[in-house]
PDB file of C-alpha atoms in Angstrom:
ATOM      1  CA  MET A 573     -27.499  49.191 -30.252  1.00 42.00           C
ATOM      2  CA  LYS A 574     -24.359  49.783 -29.694  1.00 40.00           C
ATOM      3  CA  ARG A 575     -25.278  50.668 -25.595  1.00 40.00           C
ATOM      4  CA  PHE A 576     -26.788  47.730 -25.283  1.00 35.00           C
ATOM      5  CA  PHE A 577     -23.467  45.175 -27.219  1.00 33.00           C
ATOM      6  CA  LYS A 578     -22.119  47.939 -24.509  1.00 35.00           C
ATOM      7  CA  ILE A 579     -23.705  46.033 -21.728  1.00 37.00           C
ATOM      8  CA  PHE A 580     -23.645  42.569 -23.201  1.00 35.00           C
ATOM      9  CA  ILE A 581     -20.454  42.106 -23.585  1.00 38.00           C
ATOM     10  CA  PHE A 582     -19.489  44.001 -19.643  1.00 37.00           C
ATOM     11  CA  LEU A 583     -21.829  41.141 -18.513  1.00 36.00           C
ATOM     12  CA  LEU A 584     -20.684  39.249 -20.377  1.00 33.00           C
ATOM     13  CA  VAL A 585     -16.696  39.893 -19.344  1.00 35.00           C
ATOM     14  CA  SER A 586     -17.222  40.645 -15.592  1.00 36.00           C
ATOM     15  CA  ILE A 587     -19.587  37.203 -15.340  1.00 36.00           C
ATOM     16  CA  LEU A 588     -16.588  35.523 -16.389  1.00 34.00           C
ATOM     17  CA  LEU A 589     -13.902  37.638 -14.082  1.00 34.00           C
ATOM     18  CA  ILE A 590     -15.623  36.608 -11.508  1.00 38.00           C
ATOM     19  CA  GLY A 591     -17.121  33.511 -12.270  1.00 40.00           C
ATOM     20  CA  CYS A 592     -13.200  31.680 -13.555  1.00 41.00           C
ATOM     21  CA  GLY A 593     -11.614  32.626 -10.553  1.00 39.00           C
ATOM     22  CA  LYS A 594      -8.758  30.715  -9.623  1.00 36.00           C
ATOM     23  CA  LYS A 595      -9.405  28.466  -6.298  1.00 36.00           C
ATOM     24  CA  GLU A 596      -7.353  26.973  -4.006  1.00 40.00           C
ATOM     25  CA  ALA A 597      -7.926  23.973  -3.512  1.00 41.00           C
ATOM     26  CA  ILE A 598      -6.175  21.650  -0.730  1.00 41.00           C
ATOM     27  CA  PRO A 599      -5.409  18.359  -2.846  1.00 52.00           C
ATOM     28  CA  MET A 600      -7.643  15.240  -1.559  1.00 49.00           C
ATOM     29  CA  GLU A 601      -4.129  13.097  -0.664  1.00 49.00           C
ATOM     30  CA  GLU A 602      -3.313  16.462   1.917  1.00 59.00           C
ATOM     31  CA  GLN A 603      -6.425  16.155   4.197  1.00 87.00           C
ATOM     32  CA  LEU A 604      -5.875  12.515   4.569  1.00 93.00           C
ATOM     33  CA  ALA A 605      -4.171  11.122   7.165  1.00 95.00           C
ATOM     34  CA  ASP A 606      -0.949   7.723   5.728  1.00 95.00           C
ATOM     35  CA  ASP A 607      -3.829   4.932   6.358  1.00 97.00           C
ATOM     36  CA  GLU A 608      -6.396   6.655   4.593  1.00 97.00           C
ATOM     37  CA  VAL A 609      -7.477   6.798   1.031  1.00 97.00           C
ATOM     38  CA  VAL A 610     -10.739   8.034  -1.299  1.00 97.00           C
ATOM     39  CA  LEU A 611     -11.254   5.800  -4.072  1.00 97.00           C
ATOM     40  CA  GLU A 612     -14.355   6.225  -6.299  1.00 96.00           C
ATOM     41  CA  ASN A 613     -15.728   9.522  -3.146  1.00 95.00           C
ATOM     42  CA  ILE A 614     -15.856   6.147  -0.344  1.00 97.00           C
ATOM     43  CA  LYS A 615     -13.122   6.983   2.066  1.00 97.00           C
ATOM     44  CA  TYR A 616     -11.103   3.181   3.089  1.00 98.00           C
ATOM     45  CA  LYS A 617      -9.330   3.952   6.562  1.00 98.00           C
ATOM     46  CA  LEU A 618      -6.934   1.252   6.982  1.00 98.00           C
ATOM     47  CA  ASP A 619      -6.268   1.031  11.029  1.00 98.00           C
ATOM     48  CA  LYS A 620      -8.428  -3.044  11.196  1.00 98.00           C
ATOM     49  CA  ASP A 621      -6.327  -4.700  13.035  1.00 98.00           C
ATOM     50  CA  GLU A 622      -6.473  -9.026  11.067  1.00 98.00           C
ATOM     51  CA  THR A 623      -4.819 -11.424  10.479  1.00 97.00           C
ATOM     52  CA  GLY A 624      -4.548 -15.170   7.839  1.00 96.00           C
ATOM     53  CA  TYR A 625      -2.369 -17.623   7.031  1.00 97.00           C
ATOM     54  CA  GLY A 626       0.993 -16.038  10.088  1.00 96.00           C
ATOM     55  CA  ILE A 627       0.727 -12.698   9.320  1.00 98.00           C
ATOM     56  CA  SER A 628      -0.977  -9.787  10.452  1.00 98.00           C
ATOM     57  CA  TYR A 629      -2.106  -6.216   8.798  1.00 98.00           C
ATOM     58  CA  LYS A 630      -4.692  -3.603   8.370  1.00 98.00           C
ATOM     59  CA  ILE A 631      -7.712  -4.160   7.090  1.00 98.00           C
ATOM     60  CA  ALA A 632     -10.821  -0.816   6.710  1.00 98.00           C
ATOM     61  CA  GLU A 633     -14.119  -1.404   8.274  1.00 97.00           C
ATOM     62  CA  ASN A 634     -15.670  -1.473   4.822  1.00 97.00           C
ATOM     63  CA  PHE A 635     -13.745  -4.494   3.175  1.00 98.00           C
ATOM     64  CA  ARG A 636     -15.893  -7.274   2.961  1.00 97.00           C
ATOM     65  CA  LYS A 637     -14.060 -10.351   2.931  1.00 97.00           C
ATOM     66  CA  THR A 638     -14.755 -13.497   1.707  1.00 97.00           C
ATOM     67  CA  GLU A 639     -12.114 -16.591   2.186  1.00 95.00           C
ATOM     68  CA  LEU A 640     -11.408 -19.317  -0.368  1.00 92.00           C
ATOM     69  CA  ILE A 641      -9.308 -22.078  -0.001  1.00 90.00           C
ATOM     70  CA  ASN A 642      -6.902 -21.075  -0.926  1.00 91.00           C
ATOM     71  CA  ALA A 643      -7.373 -16.748  -1.221  1.00 97.00           C
ATOM     72  CA  ILE A 644      -8.327 -14.139   1.214  1.00 98.00           C
ATOM     73  CA  ASN A 645     -10.275 -11.728   0.153  1.00 98.00           C
ATOM     74  CA  TYR A 646     -10.968  -7.680   0.389  1.00 98.00           C
ATOM     75  CA  PHE A 647     -13.509  -6.091  -2.051  1.00 98.00           C
ATOM     76  CA  SER A 648     -14.810  -2.672  -1.566  1.00 97.00           C
ATOM     77  CA  GLU A 649     -17.628  -1.407  -1.672  1.00 96.00           C
ATOM     78  CA  ASN A 650     -20.205  -1.547  -3.887  1.00 95.00           C
ATOM     79  CA  ILE A 651     -20.619   0.677  -6.856  1.00 93.00           C
ATOM     80  CA  ASN A 652     -23.468  -0.333  -9.374  1.00 91.00           C
ATOM     81  CA  ASP A 653     -23.711  -3.109  -7.939  1.00 92.00           C
ATOM     82  CA  GLN A 654     -20.194  -4.295  -8.380  1.00 92.00           C
ATOM     83  CA  PRO A 655     -17.074  -4.650  -6.150  1.00 95.00           C
ATOM     84  CA  TYR A 656     -14.561  -1.344  -8.189  1.00 96.00           C
ATOM     85  CA  PHE A 657     -11.499  -3.516  -6.329  1.00 98.00           C
ATOM     86  CA  VAL A 658     -10.357  -6.688  -5.061  1.00 98.00           C
ATOM     87  CA  ILE A 659      -7.136  -7.778  -2.926  1.00 98.00           C
ATOM     88  CA  ARG A 660      -6.266 -10.808  -2.575  1.00 98.00           C
ATOM     89  CA  ILE A 661      -3.621 -12.770  -0.230  1.00 98.00           C
ATOM     90  CA  PHE A 662      -2.253 -16.659  -0.863  1.00 98.00           C
ATOM     91  CA  HIS A 663       0.088 -18.218   0.828  1.00 98.00           C
ATOM     92  CA  TYR A 664       2.433 -20.793  -1.044  1.00 98.00           C
ATOM     93  CA  LYS A 665       4.425 -22.960   2.437  1.00 97.00           C
ATOM     94  CA  ASN A 666       7.723 -23.609   1.615  1.00 98.00           C
ATOM     95  CA  LYS A 667       7.500 -22.585  -2.352  1.00 98.00           C
ATOM     96  CA  SER A 668       9.564 -20.142  -4.059  1.00 98.00           C
ATOM     97  CA  ILE A 669       8.778 -17.075  -5.347  1.00 98.00           C
ATOM     98  CA  ASP A 670       8.697 -18.100  -9.151  1.00 97.00           C
ATOM     99  CA  TYR A 671       6.395 -21.267  -8.453  1.00 98.00           C
ATOM    100  CA  ALA A 672       4.260 -18.985  -7.012  1.00 98.00           C
ATOM    101  CA  ILE A 673       4.809 -16.671  -9.960  1.00 98.00           C
ATOM    102  CA  ASN A 674       3.584 -19.199 -12.315  1.00 97.00           C
ATOM    103  CA  ASP A 675       0.591 -20.823 -10.547  1.00 96.00           C
ATOM    104  CA  SER A 676      -0.661 -17.156 -10.200  1.00 94.00           C
ATOM    105  CA  THR A 677      -0.635 -15.814 -13.984  1.00 94.00           C
ATOM    106  CA  GLU A 678       0.189 -18.069 -17.218  1.00 91.00           C
ATOM    107  CA  SER A 679       2.124 -14.312 -18.545  1.00 94.00           C
ATOM    108  CA  TYR A 680       2.327 -11.837 -17.391  1.00 97.00           C
ATOM    109  CA  ASP A 681       4.062  -7.878 -19.487  1.00 96.00           C
ATOM    110  CA  LYS A 682       6.031  -6.433 -16.588  1.00 97.00           C
ATOM    111  CA  LYS A 683       8.349  -7.745 -13.469  1.00 97.00           C
ATOM    112  CA  TYR A 684      10.112  -5.538 -11.650  1.00 98.00           C
ATOM    113  CA  ASP A 685      11.402  -6.011  -7.536  1.00 98.00           C
ATOM    114  CA  THR A 686      11.119  -2.570  -4.927  1.00 98.00           C
ATOM    115  CA  THR A 687      11.501  -2.412  -1.531  1.00 98.00           C
ATOM    116  CA  ILE A 688       8.023  -0.955   0.273  1.00 97.00           C
ATOM    117  CA  ASP A 689       8.671   0.212   3.656  1.00 95.00           C
ATOM    118  CA  GLY A 690      12.177  -2.197   4.117  1.00 96.00           C
ATOM    119  CA  VAL A 691      10.570  -5.448   2.871  1.00 98.00           C
ATOM    120  CA  ASP A 692      11.649  -6.797  -0.398  1.00 98.00           C
ATOM    121  CA  TYR A 693       9.023  -8.060  -3.542  1.00 98.00           C
ATOM    122  CA  THR A 694       9.040  -8.690  -7.149  1.00 98.00           C
ATOM    123  CA  VAL A 695       5.941  -7.613  -8.885  1.00 98.00           C
ATOM    124  CA  VAL A 696       4.485  -8.535 -11.897  1.00 98.00           C
ATOM    125  CA  HIS A 697       1.874  -7.136 -14.036  1.00 98.00           C
ATOM    126  CA  PHE A 698      -0.888  -8.077 -16.388  1.00 97.00           C
ATOM    127  CA  LEU A 699      -4.351  -6.582 -17.617  1.00 96.00           C
ATOM    128  CA  ASN A 700      -7.067  -9.418 -16.887  1.00 95.00           C
ATOM    129  CA  PHE A 701      -9.613 -10.695 -19.175  1.00 93.00           C
ATOM    130  CA  THR A 702     -11.834  -7.104 -17.516  1.00 92.00           C
ATOM    131  CA  LYS A 703      -9.100  -5.083 -18.606  1.00 93.00           C
ATOM    132  CA  ALA A 704      -8.188  -4.725 -15.100  1.00 96.00           C
ATOM    133  CA  ASP A 705      -4.716  -3.796 -13.822  1.00 97.00           C
ATOM    134  CA  VAL A 706      -3.926  -6.308 -11.481  1.00 98.00           C
ATOM    135  CA  ASN A 707      -0.203  -5.822  -9.593  1.00 98.00           C
ATOM    136  CA  ILE A 708       0.643  -9.187  -7.900  1.00 98.00           C
ATOM    137  CA  TYR A 709       3.901  -8.507  -4.736  1.00 98.00           C
ATOM    138  CA  TYR A 710       5.333 -11.299  -3.999  1.00 98.00           C
ATOM    139  CA  HIS A 711       7.450 -11.772  -1.018  1.00 98.00           C
ATOM    140  CA  LYS A 712       9.255 -14.901   0.309  1.00 98.00           C
ATOM    141  CA  HIS A 713       9.151 -14.711   4.038  1.00 97.00           C
ATOM    142  CA  ASN A 714      11.342 -17.363   6.171  1.00 95.00           C
ATOM    143  CA  ASN A 715      10.745 -20.991   3.772  1.00 96.00           C
ATOM    144  CA  ASP A 716       6.788 -19.392   2.754  1.00 98.00           C
ATOM    145  CA  VAL A 717       5.744 -17.166   0.087  1.00 98.00           C
ATOM    146  CA  TYR A 718       2.946 -14.474   0.449  1.00 98.00           C
ATOM    147  CA  ALA A 719       1.219 -12.631  -2.621  1.00 98.00           C
ATOM    148  CA  PHE A 720      -0.826  -9.880  -2.669  1.00 98.00           C
ATOM    149  CA  VAL A 721      -3.039  -9.264  -5.415  1.00 98.00           C
ATOM    150  CA  PHE A 722      -4.384  -5.719  -6.304  1.00 98.00           C
ATOM    151  CA  THR A 723      -7.355  -5.805  -9.321  1.00 98.00           C
ATOM    152  CA  SER A 724      -9.017  -2.374 -10.097  1.00 98.00           C
ATOM    153  CA  GLY A 725      -9.883  -0.700 -13.199  1.00 95.00           C
ATOM    154  CA  ILE A 726      -8.906   2.586 -11.537  1.00 97.00           C
ATOM    155  CA  ASP A 727      -6.058   3.475  -9.741  1.00 97.00           C
ATOM    156  CA  ILE A 728      -4.822   2.316  -6.729  1.00 98.00           C
ATOM    157  CA  SER A 729      -1.483   1.969  -6.374  1.00 97.00           C
ATOM    158  CA  ARG A 730      -2.036   4.777  -2.538  1.00 97.00           C
ATOM    159  CA  LEU A 731      -4.042   2.244  -0.965  1.00 98.00           C
ATOM    160  CA  GLU A 732      -1.899  -1.149  -2.888  1.00 98.00           C
ATOM    161  CA  GLU A 733       1.606   1.041   0.091  1.00 98.00           C
ATOM    162  CA  ILE A 734      -0.862   1.372   3.158  1.00 98.00           C
ATOM    163  CA  PHE A 735      -2.054  -1.433   2.952  1.00 98.00           C
ATOM    164  CA  LEU A 736       1.922  -3.381   2.079  1.00 98.00           C
ATOM    165  CA  LYS A 737       3.157  -0.667   5.502  1.00 98.00           C
ATOM    166  CA  SER A 738       0.906  -2.208   7.516  1.00 98.00           C
ATOM    167  CA  ILE A 739       2.091  -6.306   7.309  1.00 98.00           C
ATOM    168  CA  GLN A 740       3.780  -7.446  10.275  1.00 97.00           C
ATOM    169  CA  TYR A 741       5.553 -10.729   9.097  1.00 95.00           C
TER     170      TYR A 741
END
């Protein structure tokens, strides 16, 4: 019995040592180009030229676009028949940032200023009715305000930065 127990312990320790060896994995962000992001195992490469409301920017080929009267929308690929993020662009002609904030949200839990690639933004954050994070970046260019709305239940901060850096006013 002792011999069986010793063999069992030896095999168990061997399996643990071999099976639990530390692997040096390269983080996904280091493998991506500056214009790429992987979300929910789907790669988005923001390299397709797009225009709207007098500005140009980059989108991914696998974004799904819809246009409404007051917004341009870009949806993610579907997972379980639902998009898991959406980017919306609003344009306020001859308006202030305060007007745009009041028009686009009833309340928010955070408001701050930031600069991305030399462009100043006022940002508001809130959770929508589905408990998804909503970040709205407002920028005043000449007399107009542009609002870029990012909505998702996952962290899409890299996507936000890539998209915002691509905008040409």
